[in-house]
Short mmCIF file of C-alpha atoms and ligand atoms in Angstrom, two decimals:
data_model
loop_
_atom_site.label_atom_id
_atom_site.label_comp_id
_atom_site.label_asym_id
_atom_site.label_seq_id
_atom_site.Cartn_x
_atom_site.Cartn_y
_atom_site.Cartn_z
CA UNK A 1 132.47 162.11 48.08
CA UNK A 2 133.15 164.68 50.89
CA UNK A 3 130.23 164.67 53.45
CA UNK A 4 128.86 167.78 54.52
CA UNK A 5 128.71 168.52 58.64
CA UNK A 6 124.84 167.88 58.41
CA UNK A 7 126.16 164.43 57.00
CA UNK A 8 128.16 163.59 59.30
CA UNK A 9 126.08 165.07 62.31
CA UNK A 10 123.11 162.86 60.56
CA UNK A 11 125.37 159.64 60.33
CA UNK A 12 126.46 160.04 64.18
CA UNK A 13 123.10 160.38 65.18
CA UNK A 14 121.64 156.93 63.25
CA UNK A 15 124.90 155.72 64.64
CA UNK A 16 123.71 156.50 68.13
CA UNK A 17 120.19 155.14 67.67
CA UNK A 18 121.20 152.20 66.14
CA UNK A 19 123.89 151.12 69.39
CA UNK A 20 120.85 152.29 71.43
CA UNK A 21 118.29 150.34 70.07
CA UNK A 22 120.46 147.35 70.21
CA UNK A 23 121.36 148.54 73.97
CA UNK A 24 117.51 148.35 74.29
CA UNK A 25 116.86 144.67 72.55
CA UNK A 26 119.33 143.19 75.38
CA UNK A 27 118.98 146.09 78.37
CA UNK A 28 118.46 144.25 81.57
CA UNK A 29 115.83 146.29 82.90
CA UNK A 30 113.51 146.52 79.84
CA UNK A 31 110.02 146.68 80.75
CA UNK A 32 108.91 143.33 81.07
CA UNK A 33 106.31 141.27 78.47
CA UNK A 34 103.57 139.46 79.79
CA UNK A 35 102.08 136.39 78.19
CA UNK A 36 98.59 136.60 76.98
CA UNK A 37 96.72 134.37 79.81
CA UNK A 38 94.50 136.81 81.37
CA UNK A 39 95.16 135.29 84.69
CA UNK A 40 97.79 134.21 86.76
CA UNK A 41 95.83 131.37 87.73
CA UNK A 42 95.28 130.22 84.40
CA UNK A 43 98.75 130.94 83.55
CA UNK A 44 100.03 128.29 86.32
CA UNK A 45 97.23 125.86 85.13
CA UNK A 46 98.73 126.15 81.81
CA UNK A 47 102.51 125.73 82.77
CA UNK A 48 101.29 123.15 85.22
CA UNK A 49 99.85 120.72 82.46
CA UNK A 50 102.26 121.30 79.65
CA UNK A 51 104.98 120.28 82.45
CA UNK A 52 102.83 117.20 83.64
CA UNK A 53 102.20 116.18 79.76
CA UNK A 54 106.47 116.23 79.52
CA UNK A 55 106.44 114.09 83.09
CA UNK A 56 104.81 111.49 81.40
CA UNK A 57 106.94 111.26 79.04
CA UNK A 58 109.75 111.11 81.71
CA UNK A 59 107.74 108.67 83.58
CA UNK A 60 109.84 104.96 83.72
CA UNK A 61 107.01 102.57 82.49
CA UNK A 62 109.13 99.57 83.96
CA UNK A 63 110.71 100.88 87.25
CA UNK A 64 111.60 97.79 88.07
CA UNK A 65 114.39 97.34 84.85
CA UNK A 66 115.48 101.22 85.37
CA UNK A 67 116.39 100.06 89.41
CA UNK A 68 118.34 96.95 87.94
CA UNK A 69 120.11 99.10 86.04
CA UNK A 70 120.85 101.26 88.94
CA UNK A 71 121.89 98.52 91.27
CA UNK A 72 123.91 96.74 88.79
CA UNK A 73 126.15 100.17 88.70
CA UNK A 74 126.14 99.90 92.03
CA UNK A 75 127.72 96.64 92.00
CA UNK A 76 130.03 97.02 89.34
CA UNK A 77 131.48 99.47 91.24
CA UNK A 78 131.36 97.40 94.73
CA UNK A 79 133.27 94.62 92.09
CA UNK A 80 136.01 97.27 91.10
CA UNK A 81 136.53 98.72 94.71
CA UNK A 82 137.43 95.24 96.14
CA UNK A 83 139.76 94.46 93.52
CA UNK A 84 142.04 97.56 94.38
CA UNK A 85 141.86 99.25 97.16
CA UNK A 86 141.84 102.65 96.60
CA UNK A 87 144.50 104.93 98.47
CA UNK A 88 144.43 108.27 97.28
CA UNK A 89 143.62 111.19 98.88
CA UNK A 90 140.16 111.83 97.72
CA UNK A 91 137.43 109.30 98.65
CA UNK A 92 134.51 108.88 96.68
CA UNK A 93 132.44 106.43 98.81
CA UNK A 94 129.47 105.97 96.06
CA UNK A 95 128.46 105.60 92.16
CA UNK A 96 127.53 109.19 92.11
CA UNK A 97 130.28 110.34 93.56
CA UNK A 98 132.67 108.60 92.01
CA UNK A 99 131.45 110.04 88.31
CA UNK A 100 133.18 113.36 89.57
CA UNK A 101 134.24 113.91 92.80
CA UNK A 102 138.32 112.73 92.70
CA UNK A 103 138.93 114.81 89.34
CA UNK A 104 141.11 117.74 90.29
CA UNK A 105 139.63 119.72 87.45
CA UNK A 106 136.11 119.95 88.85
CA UNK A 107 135.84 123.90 88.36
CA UNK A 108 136.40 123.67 84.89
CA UNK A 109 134.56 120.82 83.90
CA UNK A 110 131.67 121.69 86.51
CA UNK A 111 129.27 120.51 83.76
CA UNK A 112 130.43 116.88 84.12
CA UNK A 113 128.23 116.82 86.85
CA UNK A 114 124.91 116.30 84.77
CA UNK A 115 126.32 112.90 83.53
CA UNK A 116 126.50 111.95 87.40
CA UNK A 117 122.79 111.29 88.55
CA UNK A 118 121.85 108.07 89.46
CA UNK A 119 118.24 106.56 89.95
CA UNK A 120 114.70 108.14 88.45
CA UNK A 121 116.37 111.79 88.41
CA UNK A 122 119.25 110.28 86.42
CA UNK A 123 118.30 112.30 83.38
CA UNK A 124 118.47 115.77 84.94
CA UNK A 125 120.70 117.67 83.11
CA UNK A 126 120.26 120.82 84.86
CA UNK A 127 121.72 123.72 82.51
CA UNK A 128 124.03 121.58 81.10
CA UNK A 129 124.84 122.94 77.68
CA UNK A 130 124.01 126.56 78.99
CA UNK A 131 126.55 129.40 79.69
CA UNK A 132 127.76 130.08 83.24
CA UNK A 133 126.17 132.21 85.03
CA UNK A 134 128.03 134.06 88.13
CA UNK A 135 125.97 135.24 91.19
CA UNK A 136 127.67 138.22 92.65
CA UNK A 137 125.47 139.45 94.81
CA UNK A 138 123.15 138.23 97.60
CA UNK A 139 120.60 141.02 97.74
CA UNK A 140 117.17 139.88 96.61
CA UNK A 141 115.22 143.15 96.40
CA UNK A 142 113.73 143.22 93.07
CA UNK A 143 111.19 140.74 92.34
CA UNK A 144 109.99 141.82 89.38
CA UNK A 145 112.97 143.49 87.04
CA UNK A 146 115.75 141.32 89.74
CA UNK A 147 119.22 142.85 88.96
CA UNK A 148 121.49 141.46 87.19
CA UNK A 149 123.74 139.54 89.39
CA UNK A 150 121.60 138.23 91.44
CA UNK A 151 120.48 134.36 92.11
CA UNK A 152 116.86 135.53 91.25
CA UNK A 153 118.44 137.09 87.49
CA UNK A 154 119.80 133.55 87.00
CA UNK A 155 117.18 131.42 87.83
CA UNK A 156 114.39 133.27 85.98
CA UNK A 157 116.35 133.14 82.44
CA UNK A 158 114.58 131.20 79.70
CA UNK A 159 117.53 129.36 78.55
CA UNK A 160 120.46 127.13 79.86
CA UNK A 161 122.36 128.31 82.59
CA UNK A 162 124.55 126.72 85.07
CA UNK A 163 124.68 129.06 87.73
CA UNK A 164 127.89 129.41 90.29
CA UNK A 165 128.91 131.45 92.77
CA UNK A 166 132.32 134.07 92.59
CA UNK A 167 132.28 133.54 96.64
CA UNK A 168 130.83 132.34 100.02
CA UNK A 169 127.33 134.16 100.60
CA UNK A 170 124.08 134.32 102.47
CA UNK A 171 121.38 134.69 100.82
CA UNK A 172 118.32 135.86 102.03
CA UNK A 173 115.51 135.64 99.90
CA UNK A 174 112.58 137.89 100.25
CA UNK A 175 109.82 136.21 98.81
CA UNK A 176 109.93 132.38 97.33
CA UNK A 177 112.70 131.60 94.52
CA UNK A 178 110.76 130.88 91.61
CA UNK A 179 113.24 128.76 88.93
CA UNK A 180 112.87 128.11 85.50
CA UNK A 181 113.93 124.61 83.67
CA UNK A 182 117.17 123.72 82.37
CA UNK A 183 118.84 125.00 85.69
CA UNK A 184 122.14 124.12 87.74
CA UNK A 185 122.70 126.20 91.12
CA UNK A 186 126.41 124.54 92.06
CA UNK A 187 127.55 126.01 95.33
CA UNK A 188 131.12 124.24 94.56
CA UNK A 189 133.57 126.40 95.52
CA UNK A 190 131.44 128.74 97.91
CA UNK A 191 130.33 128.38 101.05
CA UNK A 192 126.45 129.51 99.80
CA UNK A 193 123.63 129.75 102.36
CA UNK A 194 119.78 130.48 100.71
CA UNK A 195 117.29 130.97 103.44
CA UNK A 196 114.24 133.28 104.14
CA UNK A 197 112.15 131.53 101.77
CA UNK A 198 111.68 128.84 100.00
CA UNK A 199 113.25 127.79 96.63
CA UNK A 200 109.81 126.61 94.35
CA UNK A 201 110.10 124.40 90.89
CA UNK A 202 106.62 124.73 89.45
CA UNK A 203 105.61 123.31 86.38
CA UNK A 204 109.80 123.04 85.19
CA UNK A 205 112.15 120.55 84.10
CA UNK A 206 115.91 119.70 84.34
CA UNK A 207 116.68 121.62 87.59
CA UNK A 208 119.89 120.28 89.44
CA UNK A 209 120.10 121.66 92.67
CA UNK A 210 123.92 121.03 94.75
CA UNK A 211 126.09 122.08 97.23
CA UNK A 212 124.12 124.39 98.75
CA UNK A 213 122.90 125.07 102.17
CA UNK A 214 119.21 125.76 102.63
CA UNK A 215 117.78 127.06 106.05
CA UNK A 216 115.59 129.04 107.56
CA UNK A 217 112.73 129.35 105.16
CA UNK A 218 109.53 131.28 106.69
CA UNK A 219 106.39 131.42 105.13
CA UNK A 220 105.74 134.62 103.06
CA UNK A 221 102.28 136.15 102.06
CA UNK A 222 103.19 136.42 98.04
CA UNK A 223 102.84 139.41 95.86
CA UNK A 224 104.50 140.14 92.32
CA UNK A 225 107.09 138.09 91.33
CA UNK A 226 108.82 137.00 88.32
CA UNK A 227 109.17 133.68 87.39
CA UNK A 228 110.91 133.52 83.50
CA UNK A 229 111.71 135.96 81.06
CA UNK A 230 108.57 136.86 80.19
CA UNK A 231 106.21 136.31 82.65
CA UNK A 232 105.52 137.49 86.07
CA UNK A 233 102.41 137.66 88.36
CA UNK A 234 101.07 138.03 91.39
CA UNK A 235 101.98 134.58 93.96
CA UNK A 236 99.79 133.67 96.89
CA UNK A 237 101.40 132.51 99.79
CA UNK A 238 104.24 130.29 100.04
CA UNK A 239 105.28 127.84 102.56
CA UNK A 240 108.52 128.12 104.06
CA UNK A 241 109.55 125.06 102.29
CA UNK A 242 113.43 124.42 101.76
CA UNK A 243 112.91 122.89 98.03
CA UNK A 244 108.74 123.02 96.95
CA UNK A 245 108.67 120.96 93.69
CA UNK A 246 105.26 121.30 92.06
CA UNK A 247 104.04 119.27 88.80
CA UNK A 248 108.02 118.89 87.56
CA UNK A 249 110.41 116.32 86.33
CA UNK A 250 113.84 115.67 86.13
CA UNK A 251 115.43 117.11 88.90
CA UNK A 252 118.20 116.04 91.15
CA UNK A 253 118.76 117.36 94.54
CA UNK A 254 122.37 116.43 95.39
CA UNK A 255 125.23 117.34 98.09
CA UNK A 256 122.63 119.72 99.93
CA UNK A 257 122.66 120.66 103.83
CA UNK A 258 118.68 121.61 104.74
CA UNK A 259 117.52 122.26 108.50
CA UNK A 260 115.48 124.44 110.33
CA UNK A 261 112.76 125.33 107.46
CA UNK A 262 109.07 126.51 108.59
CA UNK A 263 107.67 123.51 106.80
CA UNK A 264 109.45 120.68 104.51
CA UNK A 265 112.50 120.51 103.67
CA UNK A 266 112.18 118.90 100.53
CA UNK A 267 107.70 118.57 98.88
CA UNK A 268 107.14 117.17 95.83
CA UNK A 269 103.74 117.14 94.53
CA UNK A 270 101.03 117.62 91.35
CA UNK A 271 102.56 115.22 89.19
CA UNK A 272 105.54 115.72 89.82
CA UNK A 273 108.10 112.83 88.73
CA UNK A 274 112.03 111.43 87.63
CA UNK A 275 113.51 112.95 90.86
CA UNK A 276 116.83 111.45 92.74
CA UNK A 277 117.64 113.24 96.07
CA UNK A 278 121.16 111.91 96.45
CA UNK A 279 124.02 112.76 98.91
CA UNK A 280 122.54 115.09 101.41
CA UNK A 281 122.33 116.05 105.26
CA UNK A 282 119.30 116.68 106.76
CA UNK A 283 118.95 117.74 110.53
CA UNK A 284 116.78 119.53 113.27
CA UNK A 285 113.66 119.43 111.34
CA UNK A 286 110.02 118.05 111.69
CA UNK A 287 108.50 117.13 108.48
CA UNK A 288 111.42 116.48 106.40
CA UNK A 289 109.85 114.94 103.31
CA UNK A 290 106.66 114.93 101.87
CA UNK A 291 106.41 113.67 98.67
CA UNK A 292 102.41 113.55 97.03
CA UNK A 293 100.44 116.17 99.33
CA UNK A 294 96.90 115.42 99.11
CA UNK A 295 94.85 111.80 98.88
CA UNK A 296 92.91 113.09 95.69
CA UNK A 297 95.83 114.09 93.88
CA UNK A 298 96.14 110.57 91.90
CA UNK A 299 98.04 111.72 89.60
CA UNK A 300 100.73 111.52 91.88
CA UNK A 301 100.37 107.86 90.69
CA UNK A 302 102.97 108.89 88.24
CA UNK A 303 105.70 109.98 90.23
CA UNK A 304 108.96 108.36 90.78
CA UNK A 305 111.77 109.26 93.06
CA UNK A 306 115.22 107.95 94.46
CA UNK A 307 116.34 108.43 97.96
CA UNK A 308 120.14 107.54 98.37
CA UNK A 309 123.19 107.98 100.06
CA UNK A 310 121.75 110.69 102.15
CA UNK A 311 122.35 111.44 105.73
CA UNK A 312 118.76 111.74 108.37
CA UNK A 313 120.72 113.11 111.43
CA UNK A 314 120.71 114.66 114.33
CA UNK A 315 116.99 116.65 115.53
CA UNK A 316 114.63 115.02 113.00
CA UNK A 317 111.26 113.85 114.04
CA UNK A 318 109.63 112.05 110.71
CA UNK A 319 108.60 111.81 106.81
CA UNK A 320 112.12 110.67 105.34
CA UNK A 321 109.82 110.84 103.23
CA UNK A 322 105.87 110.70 103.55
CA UNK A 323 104.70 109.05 100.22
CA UNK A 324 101.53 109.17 98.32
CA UNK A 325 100.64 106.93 95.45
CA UNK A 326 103.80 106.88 93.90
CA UNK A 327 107.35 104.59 93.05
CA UNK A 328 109.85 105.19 96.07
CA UNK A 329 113.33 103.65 95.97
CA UNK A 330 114.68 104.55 99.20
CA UNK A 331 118.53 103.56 99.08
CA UNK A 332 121.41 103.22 101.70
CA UNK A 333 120.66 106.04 103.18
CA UNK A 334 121.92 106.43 106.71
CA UNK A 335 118.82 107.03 109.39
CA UNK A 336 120.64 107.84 112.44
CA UNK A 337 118.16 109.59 114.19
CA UNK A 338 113.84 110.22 113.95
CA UNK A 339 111.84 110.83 116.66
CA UNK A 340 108.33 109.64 115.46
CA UNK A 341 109.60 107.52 112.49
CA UNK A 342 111.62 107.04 109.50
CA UNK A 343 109.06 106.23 106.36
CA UNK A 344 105.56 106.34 105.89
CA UNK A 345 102.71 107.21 103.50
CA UNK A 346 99.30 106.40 102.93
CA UNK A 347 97.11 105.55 99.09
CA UNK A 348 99.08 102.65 98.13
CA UNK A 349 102.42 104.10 97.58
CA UNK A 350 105.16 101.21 96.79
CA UNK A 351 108.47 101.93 98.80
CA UNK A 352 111.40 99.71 97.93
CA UNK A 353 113.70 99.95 100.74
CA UNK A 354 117.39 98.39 100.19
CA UNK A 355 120.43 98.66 102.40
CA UNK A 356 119.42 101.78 104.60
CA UNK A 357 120.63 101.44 108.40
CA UNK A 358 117.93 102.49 110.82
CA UNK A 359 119.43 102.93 114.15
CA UNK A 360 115.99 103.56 116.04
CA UNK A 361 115.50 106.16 118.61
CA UNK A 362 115.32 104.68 123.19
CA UNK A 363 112.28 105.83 123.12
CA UNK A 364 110.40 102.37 122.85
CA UNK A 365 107.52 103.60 121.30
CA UNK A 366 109.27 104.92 118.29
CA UNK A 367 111.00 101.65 116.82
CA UNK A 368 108.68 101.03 114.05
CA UNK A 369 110.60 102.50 110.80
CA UNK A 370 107.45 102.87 109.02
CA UNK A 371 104.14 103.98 109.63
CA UNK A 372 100.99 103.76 107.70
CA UNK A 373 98.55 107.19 107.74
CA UNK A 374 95.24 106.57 108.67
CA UNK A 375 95.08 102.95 107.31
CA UNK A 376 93.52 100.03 108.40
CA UNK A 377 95.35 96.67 108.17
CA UNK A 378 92.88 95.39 105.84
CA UNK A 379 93.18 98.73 103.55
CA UNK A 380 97.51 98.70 103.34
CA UNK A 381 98.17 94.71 103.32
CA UNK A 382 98.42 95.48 100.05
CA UNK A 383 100.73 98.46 99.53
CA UNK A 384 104.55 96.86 98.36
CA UNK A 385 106.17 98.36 100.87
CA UNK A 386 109.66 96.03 101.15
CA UNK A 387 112.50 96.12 103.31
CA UNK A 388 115.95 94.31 101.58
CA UNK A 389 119.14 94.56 102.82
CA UNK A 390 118.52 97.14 105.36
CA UNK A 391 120.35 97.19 109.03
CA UNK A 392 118.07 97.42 112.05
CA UNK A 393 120.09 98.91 115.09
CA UNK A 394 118.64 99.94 118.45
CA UNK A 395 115.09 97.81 118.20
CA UNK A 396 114.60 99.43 114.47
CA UNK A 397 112.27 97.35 113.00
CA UNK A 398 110.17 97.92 109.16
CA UNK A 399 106.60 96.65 109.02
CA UNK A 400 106.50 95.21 105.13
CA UNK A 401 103.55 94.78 103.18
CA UNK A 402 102.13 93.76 99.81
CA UNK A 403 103.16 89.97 100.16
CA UNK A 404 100.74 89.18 97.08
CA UNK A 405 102.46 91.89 94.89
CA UNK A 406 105.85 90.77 95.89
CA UNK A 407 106.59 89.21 92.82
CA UNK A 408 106.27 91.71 90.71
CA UNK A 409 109.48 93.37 92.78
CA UNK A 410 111.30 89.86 93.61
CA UNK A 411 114.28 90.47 90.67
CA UNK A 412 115.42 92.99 92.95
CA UNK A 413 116.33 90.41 95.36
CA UNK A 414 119.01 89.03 92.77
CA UNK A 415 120.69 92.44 92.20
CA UNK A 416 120.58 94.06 95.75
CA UNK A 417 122.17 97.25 96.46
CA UNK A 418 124.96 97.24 98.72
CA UNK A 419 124.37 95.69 101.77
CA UNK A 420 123.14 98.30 104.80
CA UNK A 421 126.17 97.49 106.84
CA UNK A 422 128.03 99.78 104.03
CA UNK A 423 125.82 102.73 104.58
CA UNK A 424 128.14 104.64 106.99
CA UNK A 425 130.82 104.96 104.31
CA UNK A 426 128.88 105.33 101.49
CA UNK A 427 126.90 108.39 102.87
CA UNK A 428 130.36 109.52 104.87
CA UNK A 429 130.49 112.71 102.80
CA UNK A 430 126.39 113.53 102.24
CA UNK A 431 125.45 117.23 102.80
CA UNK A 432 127.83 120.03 101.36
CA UNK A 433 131.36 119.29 100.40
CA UNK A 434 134.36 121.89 100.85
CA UNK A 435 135.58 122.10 97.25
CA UNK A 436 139.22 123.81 96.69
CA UNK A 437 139.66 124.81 92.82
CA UNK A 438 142.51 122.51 91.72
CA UNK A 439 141.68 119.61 93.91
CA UNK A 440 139.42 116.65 93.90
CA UNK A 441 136.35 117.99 96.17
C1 NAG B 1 98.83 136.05 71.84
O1 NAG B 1 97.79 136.82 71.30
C2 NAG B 1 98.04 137.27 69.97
C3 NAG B 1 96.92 138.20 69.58
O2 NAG B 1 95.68 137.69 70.00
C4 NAG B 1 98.19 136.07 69.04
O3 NAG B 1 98.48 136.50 67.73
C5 NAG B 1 99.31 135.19 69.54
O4 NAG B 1 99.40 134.01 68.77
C6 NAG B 1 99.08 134.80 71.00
N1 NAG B 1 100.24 134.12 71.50
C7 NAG B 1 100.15 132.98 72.20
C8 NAG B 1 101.46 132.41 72.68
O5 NAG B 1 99.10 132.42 72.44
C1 NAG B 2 116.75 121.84 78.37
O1 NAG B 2 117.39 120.60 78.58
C2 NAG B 2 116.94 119.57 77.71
C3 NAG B 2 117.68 118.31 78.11
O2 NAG B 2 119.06 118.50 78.01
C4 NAG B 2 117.19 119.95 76.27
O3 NAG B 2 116.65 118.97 75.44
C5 NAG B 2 116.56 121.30 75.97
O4 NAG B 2 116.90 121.70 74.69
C6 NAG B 2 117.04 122.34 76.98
N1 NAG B 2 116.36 123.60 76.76
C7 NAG B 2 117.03 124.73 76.66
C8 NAG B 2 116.20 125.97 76.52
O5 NAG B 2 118.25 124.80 76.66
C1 NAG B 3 102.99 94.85 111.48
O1 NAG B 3 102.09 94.51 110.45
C2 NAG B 3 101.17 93.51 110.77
C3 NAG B 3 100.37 93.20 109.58
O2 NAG B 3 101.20 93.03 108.49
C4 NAG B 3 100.31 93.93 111.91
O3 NAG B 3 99.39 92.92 112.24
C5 NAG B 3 101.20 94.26 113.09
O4 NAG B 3 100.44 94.75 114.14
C6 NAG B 3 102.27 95.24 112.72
N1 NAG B 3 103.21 95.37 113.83
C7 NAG B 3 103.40 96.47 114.46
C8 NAG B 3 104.29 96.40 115.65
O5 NAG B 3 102.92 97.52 114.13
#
């Protein structure tokens, strides 16, 4: 049947609105829903305590099985290494490493990496199972619509994304990065700087943070900002934190380089939990870790966090980490420099220390490793607080506790992770890597 011009004019235009309402459904800059909480407070009280009801699910009732199974890959892989010696060109000095580092074809199997973690985090997959996401440009103007392009577009999405980077940038942020779960940032491949402000995990889950360097974050006064897809708000102030992990769980932290923020590096706090921070270089910084921020937060009781192969160098003064209530496993990590000291906490936090090397500062008032906040002798004789394997350099020297408890941790003793005097090769390559598409990182 021929079609009259009217027709056709008529067809053309329903064409038109049809392509434009679809343009609409996925337009980047459509107007943005908001949920129905009337406040942002009670919108952050309700993300908070959905996330802390999946922590508990993430929390390891039997930490001390889920560290033999950690140290027994440790050994297996001690056991291969000194059967062959190995003499290629790419040297993975550690378990985590060694899961991905040497494989040429890194770039294109980037998501590989969320089989890697080791230790309580060891189930972060990050957005493993997402699409990749490119960051193209390092502005960071819009907080509320960001553009497309951005690290703020990527990190806000509601679904799956591992995030990369098409070259080296700095960026600055301009108010605190707010990310969403089921997130990878992977700076492989980029020489990627985030500083201005601090990178926040609130209420989220499956975050992998790596190869990125984080500096320079000031404190900011807050305003609107979006955190997912659907929701944004006002924020009140934020730190100037490098990494601020609030009521979250499985996230791994791995390959970073972090100095110079206004206040942590690295918090972790509200029932938070099933964290490794693995691999990375820390330097010229006061309060490096703090993990469990206030003495009546006990549900920090629940969280539990790995510490290893990282690097505590040059212009640090303490908290590697601070600890509150909570399961630390604090492994070979190499602690070449602190000014005040190396590990402490306060509220009966256990800290399972196992082939670190603490070379301890001249100054002969700083040789104690660990320090106890605020805490009688009589109040922390109890706190498991264990020292195995670890090298003592310079005077270092670890004040244990908890002798009555000590069974409860003792199996450790029969699968110990490698021996302290190992740490300077097994943290050789902690902080960022320089990763050449083609070739093993
Ligand atoms: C939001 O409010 C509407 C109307 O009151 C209701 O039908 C809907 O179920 C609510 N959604 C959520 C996620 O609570
Ligand atoms: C987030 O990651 C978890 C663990 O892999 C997965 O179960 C979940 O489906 C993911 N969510 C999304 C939105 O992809
Ligand atoms: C180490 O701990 C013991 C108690 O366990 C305490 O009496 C002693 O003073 C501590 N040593 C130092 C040097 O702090």
């Amino acid at each position: 049947m021929a079609r009259s011009p009217l027709h056709v004019l008529l067809y053309v235009l329903a064409t038109v609105a049809v392509a434009a309402a679809a343009a609409a459904e996925t337009a980047v800059h459509k107007p943005p829903p908001t949920t129905n909480v009337t406040s942002d407070e009670e919108y952050w009280a309700k993300r908070a305590e959905e996330a802390r009801a999946y922590s508990r699910a993430a929390y390891v009732a039997d930490p001390v099985a889920e560290l033999n199974r950690f140290n027994q890959d440790v050994q297996r892989a001690t056991t291969r290494r000194s059967l062959a010696r190995y003499r290629g060109p790419c040297l993975a000095t550690n378990p985590i490493d060694r899961c991905w580092r040497c494989r040429s074809n890194w770039a294109s199997d980037r998501q590989r990496l969320a089989t890697c973690a080791r230790g309580f985090g060891h189930s972060a997959m990050g957005g493993a199972g997402g699409r990749t996401y490119v960051v193209t440009d390092p502005s960071d103007d819009e907080l509320i619509i960001p553009k497309k392009g951005t690290l703020r577009y990527g990190v806000i999405q509601d679904r799956a994304l591992w995030i990369v980077f098409a070259r080296s940038m700095v960026i600055k942020l301009s108010q605190e990065l707010i990310v969403n779960s089921n997130k990878t940032i992977d700076g492989r491949g980029a020489q990627v700087h985030i500083t201005g402000a601090q990178i926040t995990l609130q209420g989220v889950k499956h975050v992998i943070i790596h190869g990125v360097r984080i500096h320079h974050s000031v404190p900011h006064s807050g305003g609107m900002i979006r955190d997912s897809k659907h929701h944004y708000g006002h924020r009140t102030r934020s730190d100037g934190d490098g990494i601020s992990i609030l009521s979250s769980s499985n996230i791994w932290i791995d390959h970073v380089s972090m100095w110079s923020c206004a206040d942590g590096l690295i918090d972790v706090v509200s029932g938070s939990t099933a964290i490794t921070v693995s691999n990375s270089h820390f330097t010229k910084h006061d309060h490096v870790m703090l993990f469990g921020a206030s003495n009546s937060e006990t549900q920090d009781a629940m969280m539990q966090i790995t510490v290893a192969f990282n690097h505590f160098g040059k212009g640090l003064v303490q908290r590697m980490p601070r600890c509150r209530f909570g399961f630390f496993h604090v492994v070979n990590n190499d602690y070449t420099h602190w000014q005040m000291y190396a590990i402490g906490g306060n509220r009966d936090p256990t800290i399972i220390s196992q082939g670190n090397r603490f070379i301890a500062p001249d100054d002969g008032n700083a040789k104690e490793v660990t320090k106890r906040e605020y805490a009688p002798y009589s109040e922390y004789k109890d706190w498991v607080w264990k020292s195995q394997g670890d090298v003592m350099m310079n005077g270092a020297f670890f004040n244990e506790s908890g002798g009555q408890n000590e069974r409860r941790y003792g199996q450790m003793d029969f699968i110990p992770a490698k021996n302290g005097k190992y740490v300077g090769k097994l943290t050789q390559f902690a902080g960022t890597l320089g990763c050449r598409v083609g070739k093993p990182c």
